[in-house]
Amino acid sequence: MATPTAMDACNYCGAPGALKCGRCHAACYCSRDHQRLDSGDHRDLCKNYTSVSSPDLGEHLAATCLILPGNLIFSENPILVGPVAYSDLICLGCHSAITEEDFSKCPDCKWPVCSKVCANSKSHWAECDVLAKDELGIGIPQHIGQTPRYDLIMLLRGLLLKETDPKSWKVLMAMQSHKEIWKKDNDPFHAAAVKYFTEVCKCGFDEDEIHHVRGVIMTNCMVFKSDKGTSLRALYPQFRLFNHSCIPNIHISSNSDGEITARAAVTIQKNEQLCISYTGTMEPLWQRQKYLSEIYKFQCQCKRCSDPTEFGTYFSSPRCPDCRRSFMLPSGNGSINWWICETCGLRYELIDVLQEVSDWLNRIDMSDFIGKRTVKQLNKDVDRMHDSFHPLHYVPLQFTQNLLREIKGENYVTFKLRQEIWENHLEICDKLEPGLTRRRGMVLFNLGATINGVVKSGIAEKEIYLPRVPSLLQEAKLFLLEAQRIFQLEPKTSRERHWLYSITSVYDEIEAMERSCQEGTEHLE
Ligand SMILES: C[S@@+](CC[C@H](N)C(=O)[O-])C[C@H]1O[C@@H](n2cnc3c(N)ncnc32)[C@H](O)[C@@H]1O
């Protein structure tokens, strides 16, 4: 018998251990009992990722072992929470929405609050002292509606950490801020925020630190929904280390306290980088690139941006207007200024591509379609769009997303059109946001529910070939089961968990239909 190495020794008793911790693949155990007994001590050491650094990517996270879809990376609480920069009026005490025109104001700083209790809340004291220095009310929101002034609040809360929570301040100071670029770019919102705390609410804040804190907020925040339904943003010690990819392998979910959970969306190999998406995955190449360079100050060279076809979806490419046989592709080397036809070599400038897309987006204004066209005509509209774009392109996706919201009627023809659209959306998700992601879960649920509708209406209208019914219902159930697996990974207190009720209710309906189909067949026999 081989002598056990240090790695083979049970973490709890030191005896030879053949079992490995399923998460970090490092700790060994001789039995499940000893794994359970060691769980308290092991929890803090158990990691399937590590932080690494490179000149191109800065500090980032990478897998230390094979990570499977759904595996937990980590959960953590924020060190700082505040309103999003451009926000509707929101109470600075409890973060609930303020919707009445004659809203209450904090007697000292005059910022909107929902009650005296919130104005006097301990969490508001420190910021109130600073905000009250704005005697002319230059930065104070005055009216109902969205305002960029809430940008000041998160910045102020960040600056106050230096006094109120030095440990979190240290973490914040270590975060990437791109402050030199923010300073140099002369961004009007950045400049206004710095000026506000150096010239209006003068409290001795260091100007360089103001640049840093606002840069950190722009570069590292995550937005979540509070229990009051308002949008808030937060900073986290570990989350801030996720780099970006336009095809992310990590899925993030949050609960209403701002606690986030990061899980693997797909299988991740050892040493692979762990990435989230800072932009929408369903945005075209030029929009993603613009946002990443303006806010995050880098040029994306992820797998998707480096593949001119975006994994065969041609998501951002119009069809060549000359030969019509191929699509216009970005000319390569990371540049999107020139686009070239794969077949005939026609060259387009980015501005021509944008023109083509915006012409179509204007043409597909829903008011021209809804209530004015039959489902047959709408089907033809979708086909016509596919003459100009690949079926997985962003413009048909926009059109069919709108169409789904507008198609009325619960009959066989409308359900069939919806089914076609959801199948198309699933194909796009599988390529651009694969795995256990919320968007894919939502598409899977809708596809399952729509196939259920196709079957029910098909039977009622005698449009469906009855022997096909069992296989269609089976297909719908598989989609629903996968959706259920995805939403079960959402935190217990998250809003997304409510999808589970809808999934179960459609699944039960399908099973009832299966039973009645079976009874009908048995009855005939
Ligand atoms: C949330 S931070 C991520 C951690 C960061 N790498 C660091 O060193 O602190 C975001 C910043 O990381 C860098 N970054 C993120 N994703 C990147 C990528 N795919 N390629 C190059 N830089 C990236 C950019 O500088 C970006 O502003």
mmCIF file of N, CA and C in Angstrom, residues 79-80 156-170 172 235:
data_model
loop_
_atom_site.group_PDB
_atom_site.id
_atom_site.type_symbol
_atom_site.label_atom_id
_atom_site.label_comp_id
_atom_site.label_asym_id
_atom_site.label_seq_id
_atom_site.Cartn_x
_atom_site.Cartn_y
_atom_site.Cartn_z
ATOM 1 N N ILE A 79 -19.130 46.659 0.764
ATOM 2 C CA ILE A 79 -18.515 47.548 1.768
ATOM 3 C C ILE A 79 -19.111 48.952 1.636
ATOM 4 N N LEU A 80 -19.833 49.195 0.551
ATOM 5 C CA LEU A 80 -20.412 50.531 0.333
ATOM 6 C C LEU A 80 -21.647 50.406 -0.557
ATOM 7 N N LEU A 156 -19.755 60.710 -1.994
ATOM 8 C CA LEU A 156 -19.592 61.214 -0.623
ATOM 9 C C LEU A 156 -19.479 60.060 0.373
ATOM 10 N N ARG A 157 -20.344 59.054 0.198
ATOM 11 C CA ARG A 157 -20.290 57.911 1.129
ATOM 12 C C ARG A 157 -18.931 57.213 1.045
ATOM 13 N N GLY A 158 -18.380 57.164 -0.164
ATOM 14 C CA GLY A 158 -17.045 56.564 -0.333
ATOM 15 C C GLY A 158 -15.996 57.373 0.392
ATOM 16 N N LEU A 159 -16.060 58.703 0.230
ATOM 17 C CA LEU A 159 -15.057 59.577 0.863
ATOM 18 C C LEU A 159 -15.140 59.490 2.390
ATOM 19 N N LEU A 160 -16.363 59.335 2.895
ATOM 20 C CA LEU A 160 -16.541 59.301 4.356
ATOM 21 C C LEU A 160 -15.992 58.025 4.995
ATOM 22 N N LEU A 161 -15.800 56.979 4.164
ATOM 23 C CA LEU A 161 -15.262 55.721 4.727
ATOM 24 C C LEU A 161 -13.916 55.949 5.413
ATOM 25 N N LYS A 162 -13.159 56.923 4.920
ATOM 26 C CA LYS A 162 -11.824 57.179 5.487
ATOM 27 C C LYS A 162 -11.918 57.374 7.007
ATOM 28 N N GLU A 163 -12.967 58.083 7.446
ATOM 29 C CA GLU A 163 -13.147 58.328 8.884
ATOM 30 C C GLU A 163 -13.969 57.234 9.546
ATOM 31 N N THR A 164 -15.041 56.822 8.854
ATOM 32 C CA THR A 164 -16.017 55.947 9.521
ATOM 33 C C THR A 164 -15.628 54.474 9.490
ATOM 34 N N ASP A 165 -14.871 54.040 8.477
ATOM 35 C CA ASP A 165 -14.563 52.613 8.334
ATOM 36 C C ASP A 165 -13.198 52.454 7.637
ATOM 37 N N PRO A 166 -12.104 52.704 8.369
ATOM 38 C CA PRO A 166 -10.771 52.702 7.757
ATOM 39 C C PRO A 166 -10.421 51.394 7.037
ATOM 40 N N LYS A 167 -10.973 50.265 7.534
ATOM 41 C CA LYS A 167 -10.646 48.978 6.901
ATOM 42 C C LYS A 167 -11.207 48.951 5.462
ATOM 43 N N SER A 168 -12.470 49.381 5.324
ATOM 44 C CA SER A 168 -13.088 49.401 3.988
ATOM 45 C C SER A 168 -12.426 50.466 3.111
ATOM 46 N N TRP A 169 -12.006 51.567 3.730
ATOM 47 C CA TRP A 169 -11.322 52.631 2.981
ATOM 48 C C TRP A 169 -10.046 52.080 2.334
ATOM 49 N N LYS A 170 -9.336 51.240 3.099
ATOM 50 C CA LYS A 170 -8.098 50.653 2.586
ATOM 51 C C LYS A 170 -8.413 49.781 1.359
ATOM 52 N N LEU A 172 -10.969 50.081 -0.622
ATOM 53 C CA LEU A 172 -11.385 50.986 -1.712
ATOM 54 C C LEU A 172 -10.171 51.656 -2.376
ATOM 55 N N LEU A 235 -20.130 48.453 -3.857
ATOM 56 C CA LEU A 235 -18.736 48.049 -4.073
ATOM 57 C C LEU A 235 -18.426 46.847 -3.194
#
